[in-house]
XYZ file of C-alpha atoms in Angstrom:
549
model
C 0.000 0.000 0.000
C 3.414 2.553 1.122
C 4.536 1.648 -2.772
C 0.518 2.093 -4.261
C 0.497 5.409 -2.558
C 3.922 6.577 -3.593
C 3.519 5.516 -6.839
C 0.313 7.567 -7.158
C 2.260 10.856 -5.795
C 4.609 10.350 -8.647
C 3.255 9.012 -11.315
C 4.674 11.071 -13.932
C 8.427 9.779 -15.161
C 11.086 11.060 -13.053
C 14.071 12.888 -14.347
C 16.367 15.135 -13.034
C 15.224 19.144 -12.700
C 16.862 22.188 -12.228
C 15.957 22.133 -8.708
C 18.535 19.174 -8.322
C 21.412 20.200 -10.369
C 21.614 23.325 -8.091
C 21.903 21.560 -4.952
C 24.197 19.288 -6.437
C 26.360 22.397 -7.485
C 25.551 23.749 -4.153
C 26.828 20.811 -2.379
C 30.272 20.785 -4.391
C 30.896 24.272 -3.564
C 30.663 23.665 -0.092
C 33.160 21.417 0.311
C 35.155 23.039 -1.950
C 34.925 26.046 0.019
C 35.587 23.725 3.632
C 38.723 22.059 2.331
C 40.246 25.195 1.385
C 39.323 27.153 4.538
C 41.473 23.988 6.348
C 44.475 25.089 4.403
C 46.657 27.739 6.825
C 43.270 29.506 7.857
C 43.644 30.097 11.775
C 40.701 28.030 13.875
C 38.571 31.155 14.368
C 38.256 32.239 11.159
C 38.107 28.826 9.818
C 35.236 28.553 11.828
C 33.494 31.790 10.854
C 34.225 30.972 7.448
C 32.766 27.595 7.514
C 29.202 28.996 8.857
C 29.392 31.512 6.244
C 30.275 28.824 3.812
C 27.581 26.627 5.262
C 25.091 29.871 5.303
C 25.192 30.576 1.771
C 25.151 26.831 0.405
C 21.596 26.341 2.513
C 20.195 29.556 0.580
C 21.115 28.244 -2.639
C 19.935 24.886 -1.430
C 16.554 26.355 -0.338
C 16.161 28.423 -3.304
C 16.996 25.644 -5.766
C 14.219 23.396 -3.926
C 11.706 26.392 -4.289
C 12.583 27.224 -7.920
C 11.713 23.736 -8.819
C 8.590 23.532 -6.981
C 7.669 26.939 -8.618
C 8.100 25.623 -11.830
C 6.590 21.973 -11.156
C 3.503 23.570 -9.347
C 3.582 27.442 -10.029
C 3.608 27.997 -6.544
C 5.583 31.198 -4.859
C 7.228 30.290 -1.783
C 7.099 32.220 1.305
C 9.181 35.160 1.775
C 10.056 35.600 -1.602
C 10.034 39.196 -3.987
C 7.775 40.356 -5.775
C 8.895 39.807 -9.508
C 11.968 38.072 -8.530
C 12.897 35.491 -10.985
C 12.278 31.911 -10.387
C 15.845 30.713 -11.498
C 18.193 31.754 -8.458
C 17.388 34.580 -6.450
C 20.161 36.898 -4.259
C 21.399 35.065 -1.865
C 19.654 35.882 1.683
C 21.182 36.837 5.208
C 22.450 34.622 8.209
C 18.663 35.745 10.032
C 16.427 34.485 6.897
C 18.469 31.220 6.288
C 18.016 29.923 10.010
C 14.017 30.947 9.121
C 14.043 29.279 5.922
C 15.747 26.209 7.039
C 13.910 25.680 10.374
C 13.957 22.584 12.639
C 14.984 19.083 11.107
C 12.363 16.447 10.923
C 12.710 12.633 10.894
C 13.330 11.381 7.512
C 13.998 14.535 5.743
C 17.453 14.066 4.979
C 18.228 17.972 5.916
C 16.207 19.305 3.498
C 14.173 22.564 4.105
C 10.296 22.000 5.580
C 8.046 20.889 2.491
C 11.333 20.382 0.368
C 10.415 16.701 -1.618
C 12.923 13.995 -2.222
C 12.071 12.267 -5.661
C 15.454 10.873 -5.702
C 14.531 8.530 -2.499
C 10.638 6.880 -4.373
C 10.805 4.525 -7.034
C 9.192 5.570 -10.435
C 5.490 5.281 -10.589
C 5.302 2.677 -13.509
C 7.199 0.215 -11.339
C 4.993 1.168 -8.586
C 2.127 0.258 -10.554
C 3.278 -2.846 -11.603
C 4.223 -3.985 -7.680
C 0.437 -2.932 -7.363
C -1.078 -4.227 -9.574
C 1.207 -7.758 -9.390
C 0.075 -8.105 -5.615
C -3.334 -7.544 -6.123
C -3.251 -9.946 -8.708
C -1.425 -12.521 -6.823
C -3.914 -12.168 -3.992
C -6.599 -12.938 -6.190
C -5.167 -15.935 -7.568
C -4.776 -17.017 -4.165
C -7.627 -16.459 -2.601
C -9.643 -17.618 -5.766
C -7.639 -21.081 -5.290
C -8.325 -21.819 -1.791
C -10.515 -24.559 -1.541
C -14.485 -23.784 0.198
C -16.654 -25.673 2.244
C -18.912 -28.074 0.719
C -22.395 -28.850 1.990
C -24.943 -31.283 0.340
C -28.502 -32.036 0.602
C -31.218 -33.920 -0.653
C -35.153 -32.234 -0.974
C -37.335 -34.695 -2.187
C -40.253 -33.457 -4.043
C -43.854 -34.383 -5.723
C -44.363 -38.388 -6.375
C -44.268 -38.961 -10.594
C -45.730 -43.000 -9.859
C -45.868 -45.861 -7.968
C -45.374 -49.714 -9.450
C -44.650 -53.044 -8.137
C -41.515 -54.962 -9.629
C -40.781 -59.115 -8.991
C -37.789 -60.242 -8.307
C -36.424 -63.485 -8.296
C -33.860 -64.281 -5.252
C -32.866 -67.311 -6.444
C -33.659 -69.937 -3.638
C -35.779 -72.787 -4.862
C -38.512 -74.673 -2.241
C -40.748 -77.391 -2.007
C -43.777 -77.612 -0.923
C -46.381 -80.719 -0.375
C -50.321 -79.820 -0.619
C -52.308 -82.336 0.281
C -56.000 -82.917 -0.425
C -58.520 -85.244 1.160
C -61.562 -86.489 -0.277
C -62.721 -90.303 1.087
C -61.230 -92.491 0.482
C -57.804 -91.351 -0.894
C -55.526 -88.598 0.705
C -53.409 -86.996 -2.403
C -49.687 -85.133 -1.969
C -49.100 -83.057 -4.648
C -45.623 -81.720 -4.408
C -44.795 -78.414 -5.897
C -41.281 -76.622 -6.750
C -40.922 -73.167 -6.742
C -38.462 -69.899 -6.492
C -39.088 -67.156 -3.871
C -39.572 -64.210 -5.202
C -39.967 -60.833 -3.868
C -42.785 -58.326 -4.815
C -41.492 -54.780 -4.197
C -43.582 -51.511 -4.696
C -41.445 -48.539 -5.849
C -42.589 -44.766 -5.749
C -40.846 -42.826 -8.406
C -40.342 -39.109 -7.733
C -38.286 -36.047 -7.736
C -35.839 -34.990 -5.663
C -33.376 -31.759 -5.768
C -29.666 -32.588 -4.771
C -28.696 -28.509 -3.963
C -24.674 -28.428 -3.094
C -23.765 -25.120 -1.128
C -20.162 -23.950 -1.595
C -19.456 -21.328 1.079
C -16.375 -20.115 3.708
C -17.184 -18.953 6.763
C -14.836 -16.507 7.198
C -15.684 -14.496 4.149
C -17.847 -12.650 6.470
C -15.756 -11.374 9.410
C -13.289 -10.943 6.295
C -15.024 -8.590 4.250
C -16.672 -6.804 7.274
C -13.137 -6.274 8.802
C -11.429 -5.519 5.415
C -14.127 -2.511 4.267
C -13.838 -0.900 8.222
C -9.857 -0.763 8.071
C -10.252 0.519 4.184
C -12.308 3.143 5.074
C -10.838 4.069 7.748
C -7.513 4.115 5.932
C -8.129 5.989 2.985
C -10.398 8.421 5.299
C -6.955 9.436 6.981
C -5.156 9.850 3.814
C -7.671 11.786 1.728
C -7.754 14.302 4.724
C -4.141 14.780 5.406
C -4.527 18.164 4.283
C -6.813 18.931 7.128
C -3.353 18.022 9.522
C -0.773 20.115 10.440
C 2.223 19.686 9.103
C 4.583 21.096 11.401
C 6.648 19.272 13.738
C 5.782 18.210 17.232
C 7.732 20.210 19.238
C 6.997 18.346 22.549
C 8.917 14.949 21.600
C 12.771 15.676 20.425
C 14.999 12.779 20.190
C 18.510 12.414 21.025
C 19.628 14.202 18.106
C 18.086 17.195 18.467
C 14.897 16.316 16.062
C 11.284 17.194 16.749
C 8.824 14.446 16.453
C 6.489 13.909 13.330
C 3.952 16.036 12.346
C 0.189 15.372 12.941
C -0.040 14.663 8.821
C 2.851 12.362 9.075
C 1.164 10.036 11.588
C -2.194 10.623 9.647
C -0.211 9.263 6.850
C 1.576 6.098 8.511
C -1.817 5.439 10.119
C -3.483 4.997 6.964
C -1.120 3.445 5.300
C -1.146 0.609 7.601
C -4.925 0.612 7.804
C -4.994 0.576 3.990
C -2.296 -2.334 3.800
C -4.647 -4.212 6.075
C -7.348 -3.444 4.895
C -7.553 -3.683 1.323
C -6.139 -7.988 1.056
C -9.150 -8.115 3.560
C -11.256 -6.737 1.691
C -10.391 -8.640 -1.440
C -10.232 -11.853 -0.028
C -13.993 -11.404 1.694
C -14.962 -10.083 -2.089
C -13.372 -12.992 -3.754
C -14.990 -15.499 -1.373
C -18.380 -13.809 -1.515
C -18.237 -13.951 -5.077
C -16.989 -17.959 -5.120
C -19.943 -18.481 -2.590
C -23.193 -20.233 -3.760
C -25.884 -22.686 -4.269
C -25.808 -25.071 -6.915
C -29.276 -27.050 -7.840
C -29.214 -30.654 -9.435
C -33.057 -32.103 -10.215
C -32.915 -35.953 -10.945
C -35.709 -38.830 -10.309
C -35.395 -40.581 -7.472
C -37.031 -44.027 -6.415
C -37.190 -46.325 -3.181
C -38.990 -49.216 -2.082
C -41.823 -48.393 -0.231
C -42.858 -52.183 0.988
C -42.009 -55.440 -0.167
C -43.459 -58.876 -0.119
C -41.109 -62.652 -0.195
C -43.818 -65.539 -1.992
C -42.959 -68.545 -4.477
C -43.176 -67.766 -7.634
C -42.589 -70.103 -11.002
C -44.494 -72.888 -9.381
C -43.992 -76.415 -11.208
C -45.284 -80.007 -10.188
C -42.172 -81.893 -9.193
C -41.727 -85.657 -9.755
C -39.288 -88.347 -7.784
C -39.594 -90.771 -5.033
C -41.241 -90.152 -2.315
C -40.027 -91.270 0.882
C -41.947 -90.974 5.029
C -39.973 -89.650 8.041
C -40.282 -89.958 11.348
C -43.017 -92.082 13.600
C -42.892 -94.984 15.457
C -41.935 -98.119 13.656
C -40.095 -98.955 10.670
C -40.653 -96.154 7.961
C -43.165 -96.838 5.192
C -41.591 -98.181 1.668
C -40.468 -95.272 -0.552
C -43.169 -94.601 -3.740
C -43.135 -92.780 -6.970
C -45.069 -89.543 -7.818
C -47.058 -89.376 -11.020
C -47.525 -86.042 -12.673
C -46.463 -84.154 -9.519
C -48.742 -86.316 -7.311
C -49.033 -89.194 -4.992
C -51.929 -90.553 -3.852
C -52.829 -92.807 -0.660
C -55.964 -94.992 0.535
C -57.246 -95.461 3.679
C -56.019 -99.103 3.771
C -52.860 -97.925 2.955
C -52.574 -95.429 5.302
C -53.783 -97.002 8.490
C -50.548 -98.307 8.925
C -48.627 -95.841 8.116
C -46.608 -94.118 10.893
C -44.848 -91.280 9.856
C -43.952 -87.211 10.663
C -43.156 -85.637 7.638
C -42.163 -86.448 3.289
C -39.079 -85.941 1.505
C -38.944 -85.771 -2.358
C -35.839 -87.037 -3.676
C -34.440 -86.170 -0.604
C -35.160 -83.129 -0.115
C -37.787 -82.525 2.775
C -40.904 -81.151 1.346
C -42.187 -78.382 3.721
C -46.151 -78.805 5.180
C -48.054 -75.756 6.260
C -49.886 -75.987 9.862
C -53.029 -76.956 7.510
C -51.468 -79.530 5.395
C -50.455 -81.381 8.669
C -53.861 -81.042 10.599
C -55.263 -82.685 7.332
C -53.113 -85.378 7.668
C -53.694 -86.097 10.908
C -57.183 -86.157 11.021
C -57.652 -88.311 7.615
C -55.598 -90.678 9.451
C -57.524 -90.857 12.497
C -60.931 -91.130 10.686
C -59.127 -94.175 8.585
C -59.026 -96.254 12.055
C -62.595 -94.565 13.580
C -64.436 -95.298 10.346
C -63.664 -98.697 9.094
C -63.366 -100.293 12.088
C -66.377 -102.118 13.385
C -68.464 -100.125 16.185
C -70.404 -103.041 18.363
C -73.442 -101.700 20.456
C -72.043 -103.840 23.303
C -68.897 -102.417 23.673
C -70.051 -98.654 23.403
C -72.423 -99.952 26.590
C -70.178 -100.982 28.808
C -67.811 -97.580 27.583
C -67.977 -94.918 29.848
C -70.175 -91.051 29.361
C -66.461 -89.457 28.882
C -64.816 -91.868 27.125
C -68.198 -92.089 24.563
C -67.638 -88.211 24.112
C -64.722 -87.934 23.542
C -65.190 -90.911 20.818
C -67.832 -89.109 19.421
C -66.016 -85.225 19.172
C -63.137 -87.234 16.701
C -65.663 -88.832 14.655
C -67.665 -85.199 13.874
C -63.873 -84.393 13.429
C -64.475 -86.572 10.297
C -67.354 -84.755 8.755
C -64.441 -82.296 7.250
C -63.087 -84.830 5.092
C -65.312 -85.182 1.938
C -67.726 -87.978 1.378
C -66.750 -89.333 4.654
C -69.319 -92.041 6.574
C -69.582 -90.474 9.566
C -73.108 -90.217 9.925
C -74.057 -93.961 11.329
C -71.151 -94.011 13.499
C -72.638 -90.412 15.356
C -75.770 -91.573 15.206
C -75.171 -95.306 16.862
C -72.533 -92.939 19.922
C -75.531 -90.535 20.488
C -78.034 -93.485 21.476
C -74.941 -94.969 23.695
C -74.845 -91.946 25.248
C -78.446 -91.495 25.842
C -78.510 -94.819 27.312
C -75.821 -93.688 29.855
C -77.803 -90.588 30.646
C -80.221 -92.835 32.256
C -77.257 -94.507 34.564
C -77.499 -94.286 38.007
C -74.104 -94.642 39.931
C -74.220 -97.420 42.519
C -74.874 -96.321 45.640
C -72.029 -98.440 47.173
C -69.858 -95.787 45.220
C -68.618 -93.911 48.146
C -69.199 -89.634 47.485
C -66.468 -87.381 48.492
C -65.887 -83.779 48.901
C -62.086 -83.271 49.087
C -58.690 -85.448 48.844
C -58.650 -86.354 51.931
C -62.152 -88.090 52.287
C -61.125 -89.840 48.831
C -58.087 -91.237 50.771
C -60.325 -91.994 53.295
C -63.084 -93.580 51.430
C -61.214 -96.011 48.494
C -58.178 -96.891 50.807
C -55.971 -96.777 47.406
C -53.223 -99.579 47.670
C -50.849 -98.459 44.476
C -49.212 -95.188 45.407
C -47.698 -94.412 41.720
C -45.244 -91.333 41.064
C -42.682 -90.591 38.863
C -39.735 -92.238 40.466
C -41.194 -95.315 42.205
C -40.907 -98.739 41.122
C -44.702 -98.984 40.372
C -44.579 -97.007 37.500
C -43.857 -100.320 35.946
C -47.147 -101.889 36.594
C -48.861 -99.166 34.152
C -47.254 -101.512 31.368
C -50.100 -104.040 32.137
C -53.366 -102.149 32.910
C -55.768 -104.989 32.327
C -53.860 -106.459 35.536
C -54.935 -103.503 37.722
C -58.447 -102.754 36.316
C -60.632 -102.060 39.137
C -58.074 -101.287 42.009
C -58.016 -97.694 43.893
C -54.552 -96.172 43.271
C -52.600 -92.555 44.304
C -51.321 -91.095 40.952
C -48.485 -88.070 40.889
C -47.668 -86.659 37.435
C -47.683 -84.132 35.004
C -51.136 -82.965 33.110
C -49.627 -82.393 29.517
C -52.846 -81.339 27.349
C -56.672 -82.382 27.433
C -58.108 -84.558 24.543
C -61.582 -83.664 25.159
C -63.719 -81.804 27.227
C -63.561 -84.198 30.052
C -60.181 -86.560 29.073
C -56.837 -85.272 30.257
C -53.387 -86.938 29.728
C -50.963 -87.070 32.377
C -47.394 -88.222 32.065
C -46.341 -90.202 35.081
C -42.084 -90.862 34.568
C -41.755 -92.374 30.976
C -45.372 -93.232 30.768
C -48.696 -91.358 30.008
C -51.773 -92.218 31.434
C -55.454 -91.575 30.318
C -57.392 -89.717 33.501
C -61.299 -89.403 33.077
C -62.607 -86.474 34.754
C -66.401 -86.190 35.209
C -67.774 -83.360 34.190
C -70.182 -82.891 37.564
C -66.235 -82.481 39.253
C -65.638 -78.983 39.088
C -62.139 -79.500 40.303
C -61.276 -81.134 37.022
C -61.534 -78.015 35.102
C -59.469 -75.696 37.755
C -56.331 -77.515 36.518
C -54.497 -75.651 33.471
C -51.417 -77.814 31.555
C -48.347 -78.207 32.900
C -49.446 -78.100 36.111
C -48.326 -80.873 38.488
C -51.159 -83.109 39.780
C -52.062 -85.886 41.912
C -55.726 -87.755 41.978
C -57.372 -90.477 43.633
C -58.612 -92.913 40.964
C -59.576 -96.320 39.870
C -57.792 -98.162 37.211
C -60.062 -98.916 34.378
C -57.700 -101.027 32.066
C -56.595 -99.912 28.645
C -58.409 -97.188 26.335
C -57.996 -96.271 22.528
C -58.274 -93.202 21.603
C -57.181 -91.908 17.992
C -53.408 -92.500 17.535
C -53.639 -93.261 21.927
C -53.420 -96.341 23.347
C -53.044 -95.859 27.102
C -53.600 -96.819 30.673
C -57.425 -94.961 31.689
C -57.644 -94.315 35.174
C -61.281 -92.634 36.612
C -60.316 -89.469 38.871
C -62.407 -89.901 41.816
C -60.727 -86.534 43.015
C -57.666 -84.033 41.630
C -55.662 -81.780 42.491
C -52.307 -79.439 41.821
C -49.319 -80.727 43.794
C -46.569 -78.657 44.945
């Protein structure tokens, strides 16, 4: 900014005036003038003919400086004639040449007040160039600097919505199975999963914000110190230029002048302030928002079902059950089909095609299942007599798995409810004895049967529940587990390694207090061996139950 503003004060090309070749003249006949005074001159007169010597070279010196500020400017100096020429005037007395040449200041090199130095400043081209290169070289800088980056993502109006299928690649098999009497069918079924996915297609506005946070403070700071700078130099003629008289140095100089400091003051502020300024401009400028519009899509649910479904053909083989697994068959066209001789005695869990399990939904199983019951309930004969001597629970529960087989199809089941209901009206009409003792707690059924088998889970009697027919009609203590209900008044309790069949009667509230899980123990009489469905267990008649701890 010192070489901007120096530049500026000369910017016309320098070359040497008269104004210099006088004082250089001057100069040369002062020491001229000293050196021969040395020469055989006695010390007093040496002396008084130096500070003549010395008198009349600062005249010429301050009337050379004046002369060439007169013709620069066309301005008179002070004290000088009217109509006196501008080249050199007479020389002046001892009195006006301590007036004229006044106090030295700092940095004036001895030269009268006002008296300029264009010797000392570089020319103002090259002062122009180091301006204009700096500013220049700021820019570049500051306009390579790297910003701050910020990036988001508005999403805008919806364009549509559709549904794509994709295949995952993971085959799986699946067995259906269908019942009509008196054939149950497995049709077996290959597939892919596939997954359905529902897309919304819209718009969305990527906006990327280049920015610096200090351009800011930068530009705010940089404008202040430039104002305040070039404030201070365009009013340095407002300052006074004479010397401050109350600060003298060492050497016998004053300090600077008011316009002096005004001057160094906003230089410095100007130096500061203007890279500020630019750099804030430059960043301002580089600062901005930049706006990208594209489609955008997501996946707004998405769905995993087979897909590509084909009947699949092999061998099929039976898993699982008690027993020796069924012989292996073929499938034809996808399909394999079983009757209810065949699959009476069948005893198995799950199917495998080729060796490959072939999965069963909850549905497919329950099917299964009950076809296989109703394969033992409905071709096997029913005789009057036995359903007579059967008891009210055990006929209900007979009858609930043979309405079970009304599902299936074309299925008999209509004699075989019919012939249970009139069993069961018939034992409607039973009396119990009255030599069957009645009991109000566990205690009075202890008290009243005298049981002689006391069976739990880690006795030795557990055995005897292998051979139920030998205990039939005996009063026995039994301590187990109640596992799950088969009907509404049948229960199945697992006593050690073996499960017994307990007959609750459905005047005994007590039976139904008792959730699964729980263990129990009961008062009962053995009542041999029951059937029921895929069962075939030890039945015991609760007299009384309840939870144990």
């Amino acid at each position: 900014m010192w070489l901007w503003w120096k530049g500026h004060e000369n910017a016309r090309p320098w070359a040497p005036g008269p104004g210099a070749r006088l004082r250089g003249a001057a100069r040369a006949r002062c020491r001229a003038l000293s050196g021969r005074s040395r020469q055989g001159v006695p010390r007093p007169e040496l002396r008084r003919g130096e500070r003549a010597a010395r008198a009349r070279v600062s005249g010429l010196l301050g009337h050379a400086g004046v002369a060439h500020r007169v013709r620069r400017g066309g301005v008179r100096p002070h004290g000088a004639l009217a109509g006196a020429a501008p080249g050199l005037p007479p020389a002046a007395g001892p009195a006006e040449h301590r007036l004229r040449q006044g106090p030295h200041l700092r940095g004036d090199g001895g030269s009268g007040p006002g008296l300029s130095r264009p010797d000392r400043f570089p020319p103002g081209e090259r002062a122009m160039r180091w301006r204009g290169g700096g500013v220049g070289g700021l820019v570049l800088a500051v306009g390579c600097a790297p910003l701050e980056v910020e990036r988001r993502v508005e999403r805008g109006p919806v364009l549509r919505t559709y549904t794509q299928e994709v295949a995952l690649g993971e085959k799986g098999l699946v067995a259906e199975v269908e019942a009509q009497w008196p054939r149950l069918t497995f049709r077996f079924l290959s597939s892919e999963v596939c997954r359905t996915e529902k897309h919304e297609e819209f718009i969305e506005s990527v906006i990327t914000e280049h920015y610096e946070s200090s351009a800011a403070p930068a530009l705010s700071a940089g404008l202040a110190n430039t104002v305040l700078g070039g404030a201070l130099l365009l009013a340095r003629p407002l300052f006074s230029n004479a010397p401050d008289r109350d600060a003298i140095d060492r050497e016998g100089r004053y300090g600077a002048s008011h316009r002096k400091k005004a001057t160094v003051w906003g230089s410095v502020l100007m130096v500061l302030g203007v890279p500020s300024l630019v750099t804030g401009i430059v960043q301002s400028l580089r600062s901005g928002e930049e706006t990208e519009t594209r489609k955008g899509d997501t996946v707004v649910s998405l769905r995993e079902a087979p897909c590509r479904v084909e009947p699949a053909n092999g061998t099929v083989e039976f898993a699982g059950g008690a027993g020796a697994p069924p012989a292996p068959r073929p499938t034809t066209d996808g399909a394999l089909t079983l009757t209810v001789e065949e699959l009476r005695g069948m005893r198995f869990e799950g199917v495998l095609l080729e060796g490959v399990p072939a999965a069963l939904t909850p549905e497919a199983r329950e099917r299964v299942s009950n076809f296989r019951v109703c394969a033992r309930l409905l071709t096997e004969p029913m005789d009057a007599a036995v359903l007579a001597r059967a008891g009210e629970g055990q006929l209900r529960a007979l009858r609930q798995q043979v309405a079970g087989c009304e599902a299936i199809p074309e299925a008999p089941a209509g004699e075989r409810l019919r012939a249970l209901d009139e069993a069961l009206s018939a034992q409607a009409s039973h009396v119990e004895a009255p030599e069957s003792p009645q009991v109000g707690s566990f205690e009075e059924a202890l008290a009243a049967y005298r049981p002689a088998l006391n069976i739990t889970p880690d006795s030795a009697a557990v055995q005897k529940l292998e051979d139920p027919e030998a205990l039939t009609g005996q009063a026995l203590v039994l301590r187990g587990v109640l596992e799950r209900y088969e009907g509404p008044n049948i229960a199945v309790v697992q006593v050690g390694p073996m499960q017994v069949l307990v007959f609750l009667a459905q005047d005994r509230l007590w039976g139904a207090e008792v959730r699964r899980g729980s263990r129990v123990e009961l008062v009962g009489v053995m009542m041999g061996r029951q059937r029921l469905g895929d069962l075939e267990l030890p039945l015991v008649r609760a007299v009384w139950m309840r939870t144990a701890l």
